[in-house]
Short mmCIF file of C-alpha atoms in Angstrom, two decimals:
data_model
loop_
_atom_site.label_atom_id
_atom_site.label_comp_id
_atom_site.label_asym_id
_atom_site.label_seq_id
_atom_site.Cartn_x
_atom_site.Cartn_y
_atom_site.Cartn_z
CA UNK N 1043 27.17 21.79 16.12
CA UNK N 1044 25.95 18.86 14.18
CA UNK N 1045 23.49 17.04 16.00
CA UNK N 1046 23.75 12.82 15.71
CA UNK N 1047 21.85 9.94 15.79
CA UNK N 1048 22.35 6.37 16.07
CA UNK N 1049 18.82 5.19 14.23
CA UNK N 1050 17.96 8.12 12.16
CA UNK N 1051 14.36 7.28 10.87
CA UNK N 1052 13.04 9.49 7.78
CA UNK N 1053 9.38 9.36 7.85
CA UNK N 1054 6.62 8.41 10.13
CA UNK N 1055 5.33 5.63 7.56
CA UNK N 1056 3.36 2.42 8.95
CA UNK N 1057 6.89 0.91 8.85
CA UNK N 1058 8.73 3.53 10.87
CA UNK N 1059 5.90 2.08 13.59
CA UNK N 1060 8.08 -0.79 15.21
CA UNK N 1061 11.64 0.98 14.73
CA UNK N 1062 10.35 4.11 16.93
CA UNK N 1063 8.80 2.09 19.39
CA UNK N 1064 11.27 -0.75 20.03
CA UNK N 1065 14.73 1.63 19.13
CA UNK N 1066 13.23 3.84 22.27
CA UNK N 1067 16.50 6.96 22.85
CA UNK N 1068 18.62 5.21 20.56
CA UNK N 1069 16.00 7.03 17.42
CA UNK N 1070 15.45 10.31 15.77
CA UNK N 1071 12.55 10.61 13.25
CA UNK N 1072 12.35 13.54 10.80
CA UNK N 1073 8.39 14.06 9.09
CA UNK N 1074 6.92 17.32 8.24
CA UNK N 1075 3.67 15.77 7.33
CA UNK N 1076 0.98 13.86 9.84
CA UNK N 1077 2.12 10.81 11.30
CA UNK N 1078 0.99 7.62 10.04
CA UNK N 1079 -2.00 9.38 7.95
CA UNK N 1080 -1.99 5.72 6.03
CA UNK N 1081 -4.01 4.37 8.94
CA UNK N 1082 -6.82 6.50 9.02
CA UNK N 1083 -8.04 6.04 5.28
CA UNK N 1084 -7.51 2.41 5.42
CA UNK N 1085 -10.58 0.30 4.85
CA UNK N 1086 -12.26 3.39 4.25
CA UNK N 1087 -11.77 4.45 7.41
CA UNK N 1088 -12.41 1.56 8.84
CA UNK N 1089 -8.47 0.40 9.21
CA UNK N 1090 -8.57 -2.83 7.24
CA UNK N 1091 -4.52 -3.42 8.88
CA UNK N 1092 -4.74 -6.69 8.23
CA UNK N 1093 -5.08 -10.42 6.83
CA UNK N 1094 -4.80 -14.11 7.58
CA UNK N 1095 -3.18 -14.93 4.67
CA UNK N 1096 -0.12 -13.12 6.47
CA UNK N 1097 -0.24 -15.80 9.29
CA UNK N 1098 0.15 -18.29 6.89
CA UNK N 1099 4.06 -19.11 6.93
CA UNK N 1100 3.97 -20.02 3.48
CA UNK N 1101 2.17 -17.61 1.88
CA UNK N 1102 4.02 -15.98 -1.65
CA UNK N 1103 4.89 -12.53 0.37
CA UNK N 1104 5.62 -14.30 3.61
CA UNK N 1105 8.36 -16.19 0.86
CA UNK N 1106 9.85 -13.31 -0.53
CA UNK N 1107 10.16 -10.86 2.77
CA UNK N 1108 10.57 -13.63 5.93
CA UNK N 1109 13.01 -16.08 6.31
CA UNK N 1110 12.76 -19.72 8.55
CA UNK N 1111 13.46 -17.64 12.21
CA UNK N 1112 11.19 -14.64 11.01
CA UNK N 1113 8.07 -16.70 10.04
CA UNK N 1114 6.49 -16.18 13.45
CA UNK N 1115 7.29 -12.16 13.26
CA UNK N 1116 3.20 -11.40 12.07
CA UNK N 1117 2.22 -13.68 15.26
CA UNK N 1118 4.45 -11.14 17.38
CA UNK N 1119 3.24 -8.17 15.51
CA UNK N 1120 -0.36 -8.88 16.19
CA UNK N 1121 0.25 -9.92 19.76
CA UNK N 1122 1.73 -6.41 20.12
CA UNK N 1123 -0.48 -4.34 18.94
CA UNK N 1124 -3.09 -6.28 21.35
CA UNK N 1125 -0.94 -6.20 24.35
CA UNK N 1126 1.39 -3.56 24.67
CA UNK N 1127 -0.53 -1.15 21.87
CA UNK N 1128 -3.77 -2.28 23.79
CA UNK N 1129 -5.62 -2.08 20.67
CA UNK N 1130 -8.66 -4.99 20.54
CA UNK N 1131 -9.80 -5.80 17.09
CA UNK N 1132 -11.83 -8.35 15.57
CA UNK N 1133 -11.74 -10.61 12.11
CA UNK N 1134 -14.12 -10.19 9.29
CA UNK N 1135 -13.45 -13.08 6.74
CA UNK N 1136 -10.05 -12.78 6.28
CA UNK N 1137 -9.91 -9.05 7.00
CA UNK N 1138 -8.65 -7.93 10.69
CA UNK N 1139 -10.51 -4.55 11.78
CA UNK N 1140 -9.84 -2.43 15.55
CA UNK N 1141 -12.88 -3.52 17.32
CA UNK N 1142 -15.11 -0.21 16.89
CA UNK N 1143 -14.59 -0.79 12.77
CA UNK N 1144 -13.15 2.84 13.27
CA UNK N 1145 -9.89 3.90 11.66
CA UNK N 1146 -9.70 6.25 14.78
CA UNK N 1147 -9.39 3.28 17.42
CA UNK N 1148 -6.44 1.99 16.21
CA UNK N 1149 -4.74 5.91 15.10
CA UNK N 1150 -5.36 7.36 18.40
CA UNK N 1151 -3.99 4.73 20.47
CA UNK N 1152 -0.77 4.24 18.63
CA UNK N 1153 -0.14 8.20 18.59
CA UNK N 1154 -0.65 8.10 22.25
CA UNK N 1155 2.10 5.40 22.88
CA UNK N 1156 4.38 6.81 19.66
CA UNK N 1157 4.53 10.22 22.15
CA UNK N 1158 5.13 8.48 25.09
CA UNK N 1159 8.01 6.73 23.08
CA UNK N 1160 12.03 7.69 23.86
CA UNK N 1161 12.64 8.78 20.39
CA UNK N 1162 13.37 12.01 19.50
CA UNK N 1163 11.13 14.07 16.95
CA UNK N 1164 12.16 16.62 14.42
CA UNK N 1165 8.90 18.15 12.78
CA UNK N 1166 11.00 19.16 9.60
CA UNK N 1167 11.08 17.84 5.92
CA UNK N 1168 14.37 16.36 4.88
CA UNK N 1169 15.66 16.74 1.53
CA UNK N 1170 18.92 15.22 0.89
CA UNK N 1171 21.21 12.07 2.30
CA UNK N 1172 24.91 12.22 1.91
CA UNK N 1173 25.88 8.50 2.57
CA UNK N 1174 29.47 9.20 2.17
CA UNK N 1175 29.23 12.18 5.65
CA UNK N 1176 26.63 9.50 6.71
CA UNK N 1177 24.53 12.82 6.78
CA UNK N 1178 21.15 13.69 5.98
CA UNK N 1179 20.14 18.01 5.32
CA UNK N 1180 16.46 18.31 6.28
CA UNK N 1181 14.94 22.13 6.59
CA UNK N 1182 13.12 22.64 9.98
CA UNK N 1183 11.08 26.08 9.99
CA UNK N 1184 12.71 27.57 6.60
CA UNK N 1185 16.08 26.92 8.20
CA UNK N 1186 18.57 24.33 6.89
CA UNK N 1187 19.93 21.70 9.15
CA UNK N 1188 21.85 18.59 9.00
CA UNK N 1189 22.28 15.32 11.43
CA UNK N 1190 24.53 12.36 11.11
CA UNK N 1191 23.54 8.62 11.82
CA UNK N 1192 24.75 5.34 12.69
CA UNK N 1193 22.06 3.54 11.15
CA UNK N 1194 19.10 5.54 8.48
CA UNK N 1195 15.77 3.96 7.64
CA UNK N 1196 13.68 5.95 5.17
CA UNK N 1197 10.30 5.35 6.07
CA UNK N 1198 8.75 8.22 3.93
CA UNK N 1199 5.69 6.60 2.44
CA UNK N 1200 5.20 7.28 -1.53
CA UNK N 1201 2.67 9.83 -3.46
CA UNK N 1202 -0.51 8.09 -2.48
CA UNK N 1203 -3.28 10.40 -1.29
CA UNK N 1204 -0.72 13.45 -2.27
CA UNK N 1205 -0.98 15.70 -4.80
CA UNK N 1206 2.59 16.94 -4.81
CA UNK N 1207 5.79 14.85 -4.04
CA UNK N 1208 9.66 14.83 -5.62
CA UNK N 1209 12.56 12.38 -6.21
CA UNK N 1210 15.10 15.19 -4.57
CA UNK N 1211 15.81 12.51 -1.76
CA UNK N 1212 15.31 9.27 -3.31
CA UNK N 1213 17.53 10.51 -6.10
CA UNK N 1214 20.34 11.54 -3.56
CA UNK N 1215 20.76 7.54 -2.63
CA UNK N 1216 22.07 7.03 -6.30
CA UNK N 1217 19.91 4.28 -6.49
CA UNK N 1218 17.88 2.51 -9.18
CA UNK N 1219 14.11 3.74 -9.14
CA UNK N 1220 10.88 1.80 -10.81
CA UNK N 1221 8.87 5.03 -11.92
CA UNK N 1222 6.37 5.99 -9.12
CA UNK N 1223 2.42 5.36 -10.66
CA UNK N 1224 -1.19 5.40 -8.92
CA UNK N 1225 -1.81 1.97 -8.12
CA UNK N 1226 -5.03 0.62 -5.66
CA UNK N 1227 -6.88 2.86 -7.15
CA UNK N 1228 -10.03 3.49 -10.06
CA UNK N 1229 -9.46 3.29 -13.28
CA UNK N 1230 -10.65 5.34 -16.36
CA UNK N 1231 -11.96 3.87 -19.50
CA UNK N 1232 -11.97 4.71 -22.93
CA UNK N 1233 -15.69 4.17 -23.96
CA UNK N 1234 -18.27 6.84 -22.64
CA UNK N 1235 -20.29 5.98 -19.45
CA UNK N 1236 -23.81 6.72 -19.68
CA UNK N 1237 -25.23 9.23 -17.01
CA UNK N 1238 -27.39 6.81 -15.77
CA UNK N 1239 -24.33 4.62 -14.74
CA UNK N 1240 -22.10 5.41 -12.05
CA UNK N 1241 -23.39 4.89 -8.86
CA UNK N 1242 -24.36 1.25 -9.67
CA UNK N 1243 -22.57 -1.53 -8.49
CA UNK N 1244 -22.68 -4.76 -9.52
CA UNK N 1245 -21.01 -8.12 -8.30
CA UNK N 1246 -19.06 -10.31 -10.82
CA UNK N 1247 -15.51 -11.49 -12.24
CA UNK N 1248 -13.57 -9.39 -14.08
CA UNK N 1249 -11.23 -10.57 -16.51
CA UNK N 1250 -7.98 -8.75 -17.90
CA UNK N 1251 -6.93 -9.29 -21.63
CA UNK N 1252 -4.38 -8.37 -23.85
CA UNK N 1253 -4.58 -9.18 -27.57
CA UNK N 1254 -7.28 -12.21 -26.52
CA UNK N 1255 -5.29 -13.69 -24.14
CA UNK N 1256 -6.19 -13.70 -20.42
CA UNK N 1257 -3.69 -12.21 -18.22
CA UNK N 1258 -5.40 -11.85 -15.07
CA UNK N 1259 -8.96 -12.56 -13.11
CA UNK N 1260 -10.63 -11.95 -10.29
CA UNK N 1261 -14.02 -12.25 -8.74
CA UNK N 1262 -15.65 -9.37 -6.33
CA UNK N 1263 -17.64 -6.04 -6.57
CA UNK N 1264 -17.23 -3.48 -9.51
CA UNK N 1265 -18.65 0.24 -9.21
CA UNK N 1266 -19.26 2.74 -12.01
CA UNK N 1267 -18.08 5.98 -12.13
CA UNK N 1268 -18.12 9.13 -14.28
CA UNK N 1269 -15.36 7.93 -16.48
CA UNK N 1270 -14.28 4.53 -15.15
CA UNK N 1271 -14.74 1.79 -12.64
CA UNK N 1272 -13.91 1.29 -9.08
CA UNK N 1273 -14.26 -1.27 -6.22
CA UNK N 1274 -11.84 -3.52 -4.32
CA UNK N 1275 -11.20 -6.36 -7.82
CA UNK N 1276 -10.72 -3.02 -10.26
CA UNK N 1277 -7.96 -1.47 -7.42
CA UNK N 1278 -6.09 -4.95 -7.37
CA UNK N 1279 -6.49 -5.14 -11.86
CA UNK N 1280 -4.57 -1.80 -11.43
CA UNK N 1281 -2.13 -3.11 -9.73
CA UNK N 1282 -1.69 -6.32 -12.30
CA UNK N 1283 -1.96 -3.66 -14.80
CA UNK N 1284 0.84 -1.95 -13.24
CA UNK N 1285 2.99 -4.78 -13.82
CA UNK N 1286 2.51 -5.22 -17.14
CA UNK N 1287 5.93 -4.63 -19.04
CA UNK N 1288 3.75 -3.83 -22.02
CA UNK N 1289 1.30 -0.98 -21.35
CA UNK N 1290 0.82 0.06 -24.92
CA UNK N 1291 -0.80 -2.34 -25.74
CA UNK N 1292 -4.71 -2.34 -25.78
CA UNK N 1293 -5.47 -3.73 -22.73
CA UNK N 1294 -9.09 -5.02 -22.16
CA UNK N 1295 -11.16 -4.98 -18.91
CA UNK N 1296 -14.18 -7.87 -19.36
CA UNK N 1297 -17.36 -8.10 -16.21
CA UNK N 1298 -18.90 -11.42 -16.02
CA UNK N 1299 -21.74 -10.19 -13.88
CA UNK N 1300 -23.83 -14.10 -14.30
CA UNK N 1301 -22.07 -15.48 -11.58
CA UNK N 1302 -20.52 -14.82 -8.32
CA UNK N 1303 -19.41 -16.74 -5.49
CA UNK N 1304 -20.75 -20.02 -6.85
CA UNK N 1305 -24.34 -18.37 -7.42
CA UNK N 1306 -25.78 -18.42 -11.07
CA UNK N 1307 -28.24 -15.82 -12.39
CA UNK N 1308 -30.59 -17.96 -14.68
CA UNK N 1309 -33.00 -14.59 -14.85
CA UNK N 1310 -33.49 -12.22 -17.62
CA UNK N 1311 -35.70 -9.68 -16.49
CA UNK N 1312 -34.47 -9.23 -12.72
CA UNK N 1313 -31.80 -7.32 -13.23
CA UNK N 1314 -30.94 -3.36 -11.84
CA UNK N 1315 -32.92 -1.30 -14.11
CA UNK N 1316 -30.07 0.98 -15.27
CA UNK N 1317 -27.95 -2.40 -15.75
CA UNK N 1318 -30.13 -3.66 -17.99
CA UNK N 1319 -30.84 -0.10 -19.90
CA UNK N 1320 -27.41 -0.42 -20.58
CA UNK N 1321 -27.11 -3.99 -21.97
CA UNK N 1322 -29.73 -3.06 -24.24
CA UNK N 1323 -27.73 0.15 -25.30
CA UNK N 1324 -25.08 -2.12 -26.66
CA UNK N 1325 -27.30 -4.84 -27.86
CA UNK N 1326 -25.82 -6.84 -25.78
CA UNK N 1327 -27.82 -10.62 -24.28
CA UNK N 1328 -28.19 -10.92 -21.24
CA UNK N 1329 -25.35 -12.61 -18.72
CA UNK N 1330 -22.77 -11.45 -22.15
CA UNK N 1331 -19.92 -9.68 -20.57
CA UNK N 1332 -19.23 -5.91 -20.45
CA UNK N 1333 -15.96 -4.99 -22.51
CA UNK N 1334 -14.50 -2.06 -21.40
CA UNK N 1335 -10.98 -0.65 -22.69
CA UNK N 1336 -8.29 0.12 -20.09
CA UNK N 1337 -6.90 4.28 -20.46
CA UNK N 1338 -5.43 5.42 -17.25
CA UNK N 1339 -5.05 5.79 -13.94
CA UNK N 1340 -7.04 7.63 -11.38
CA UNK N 1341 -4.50 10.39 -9.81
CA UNK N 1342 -1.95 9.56 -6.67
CA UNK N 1343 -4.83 11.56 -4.33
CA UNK N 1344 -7.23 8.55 -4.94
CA UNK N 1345 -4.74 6.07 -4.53
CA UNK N 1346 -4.45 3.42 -1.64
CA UNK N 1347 -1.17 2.82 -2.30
CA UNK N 1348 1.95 4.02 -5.27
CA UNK N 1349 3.55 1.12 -7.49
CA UNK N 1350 7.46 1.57 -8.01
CA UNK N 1351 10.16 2.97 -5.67
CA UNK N 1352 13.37 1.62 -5.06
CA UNK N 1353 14.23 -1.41 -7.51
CA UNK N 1354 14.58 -4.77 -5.43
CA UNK N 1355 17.51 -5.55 -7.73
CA UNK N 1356 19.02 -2.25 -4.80
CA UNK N 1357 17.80 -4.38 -1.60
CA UNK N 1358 19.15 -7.64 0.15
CA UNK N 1359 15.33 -8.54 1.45
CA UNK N 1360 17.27 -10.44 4.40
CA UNK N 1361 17.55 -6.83 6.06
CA UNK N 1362 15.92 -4.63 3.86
CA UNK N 1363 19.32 -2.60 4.22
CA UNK N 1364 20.66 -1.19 0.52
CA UNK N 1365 23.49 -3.65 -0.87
CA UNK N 1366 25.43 -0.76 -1.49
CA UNK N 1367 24.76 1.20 1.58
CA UNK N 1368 25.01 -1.34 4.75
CA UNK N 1369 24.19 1.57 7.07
CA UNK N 1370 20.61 1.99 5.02
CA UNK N 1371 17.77 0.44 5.85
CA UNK N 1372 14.49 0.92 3.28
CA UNK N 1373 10.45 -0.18 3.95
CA UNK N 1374 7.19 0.58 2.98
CA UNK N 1375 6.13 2.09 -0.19
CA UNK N 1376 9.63 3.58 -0.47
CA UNK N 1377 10.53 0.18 -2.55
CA UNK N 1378 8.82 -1.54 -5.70
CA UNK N 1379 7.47 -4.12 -3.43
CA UNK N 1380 3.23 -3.99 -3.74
CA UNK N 1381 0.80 -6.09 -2.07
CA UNK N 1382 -3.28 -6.40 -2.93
CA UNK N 1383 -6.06 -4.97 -1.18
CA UNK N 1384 -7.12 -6.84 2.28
CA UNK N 1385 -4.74 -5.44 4.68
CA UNK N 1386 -1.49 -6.89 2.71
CA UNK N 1387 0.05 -3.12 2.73
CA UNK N 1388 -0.44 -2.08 6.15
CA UNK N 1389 0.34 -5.67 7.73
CA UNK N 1390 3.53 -6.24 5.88
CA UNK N 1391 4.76 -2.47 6.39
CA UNK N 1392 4.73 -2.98 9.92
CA UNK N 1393 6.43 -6.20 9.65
CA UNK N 1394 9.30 -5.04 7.45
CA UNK N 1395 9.47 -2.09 9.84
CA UNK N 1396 9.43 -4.85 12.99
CA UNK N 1397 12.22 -6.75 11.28
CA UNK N 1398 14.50 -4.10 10.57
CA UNK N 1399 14.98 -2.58 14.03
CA UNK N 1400 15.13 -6.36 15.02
CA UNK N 1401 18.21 -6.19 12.32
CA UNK N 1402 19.37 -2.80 13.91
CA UNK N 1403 19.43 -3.54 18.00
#
């Protein structure tokens, strides 16, 4: 016999988080992988889950995913993770970290409650949804299986820190899908990098340009690398870089490294040693800017987070539910909807998951 499920939840994603715990019997969650892996490289394991921007009710993102009666759903979020998750955490700048600045204190507590939850747990993988049968096949130990739904979220997650992932059950939704790419993540570059190089890190503003004109900025802290750059700014200039419509073009990456946060260096001899070797290298003066030349992406295993997914055009962002499919609920990195480093990702995955089941009950 068919077994049945009136919240069928594919994926134990940061935004299957709220729909497990508040749908209680009423859910069924199908994941072959390990739950909620997202949290524990967050923040470099730290769990950077997330920012104040977010409380701020008219914030761009707040705009686009929370209507007038949903602006106080972060508020409620926090407040349950502190009460009923019983997680204490603390606020550094902007940035909201579990007390112990361990990824751990926040992962082992939620895993603790998720098993104590009423839902019902299939450790399988599934692979295709029939949304005609309102039926999804999943394989559980080798063996094919299939369970109906009232209501499906797919909660899977994207490619980020995987190496191998398929379209098999996005493509089954008959939807339109944005291209999955590496996005929060290093970046290679086309001119060599010196041995002496990576390792260094420098603080500054780097500036994106296409063709002389400046397309993007941001100030904060650049590393070097074998073949590229890293840091917080360069993963948030890949993810401006994956919105570019136009990424043939020759896309330059410029570091200001004379100023930062207001502070002006006015010296020309105390610089890092390898810094300056290699301003001299490219008879370059002092405080001129770096020019680098954008070539790729680092791979989906060094990537915080994947740009693309289901198109937005597919999703009334009321609901999150498919326009097509009003039994179909979609959140997380599943969708082409990407936030910037700072907690953004984590924060507003568990409040698209929180609205949803809100939608669903």
């Amino acid at each position: 016999m068919t077994r049945s499920s009136d919240i069928l939840i594919i994926g134990e994603g940061v935004s299957s988080i709220f729909p497990i715990l508040l749908g209680k019997k009423r859910v069924t969650v199908i994941e072959k992988g390990k739950p909620f892996s997202r949290i524990l490289v967050s923040g470099n394991g730290r769990c950077n889950f997330f920012n104040e921007d977010i409380l701020d009710k008219d914030n761009r993102f707040n705009k686009i995913i929370l209507n007038e009666e949903e602006k106080n759903y972060p508020e409620e979020v926090l407040s349950y993770i502190q009460n009923e998750l019983d997680i204490s955490f603390y606020k550094e700048g902007k940035y909201y970290y579990p007390f112990f600045n361990k990824s751990e204190c926040f992962y082992y507590p939620l895993l603790k409650k998720i098993e104590k939850s009423e839902a019902f747990f299939i450790r399988g993988e599934a692979t295709f949804i029939d949304h005609q049968k309102k039926e999804v096949t999943y394989v559980n130990e080798g063996k094919k299986e299939k369970i109906k739904y009232s209501k499906l979220l797919l909660a899977t997650g994207a490619f980020s820190y995987h190496s191998e992932r398929n379209y098999q059950l996005l493509n089954s939704l008959q939807v339109k899908l944005i291209p999955f790419s590496p996005s929060l993540c290093p970046i290679r570059v086309k001119e060599k990098i010196p041995s002496y190089l990576p390792g260094l890190r420098i603080r500054g503003t780097v500036h994106v340009q296409i063709e002389g004109e400046e397309l993007y900025q941001e100030e904060g802290e650049i590393l070097f690398k074998n073949d590229g750059l890293s840091g917080i700014v360069i993963y948030n200039v890949s993810l401006f870089i994956n919105s570019l419509p136009y990424k043939e073009k020759e896309i330059k990456i410029l570091i200001d490294y004379s100023s930062f946060s207001g502070f002006k260096n006015t010296s020309k001899v105390a610089l890092p040693e390898n810094l300056l070797k290699y301003i001299n290298s490219k008879n370059l003066k002092i405080n001129e800017m770096l020019n680098f030349t954008f070539d790729s992406f680092y791979d989906f295993p060094f990537s915080q987070t994947s740009y693309g997914g289901i198109s937005l055009d597919e999703i009334d962002l009321s609901s999150f539910m498919l326009k097509r499919r009003e039994d179909i609920f979609v959140a997380g990195e599943t969708i082409n909807l990407n936030f910037p480093c700072g907690g953004y990702n984590i924060g507003y995955n568990m409040i698209e998951g929180y609205k949803i089941i809100k939608r669903m009950l």
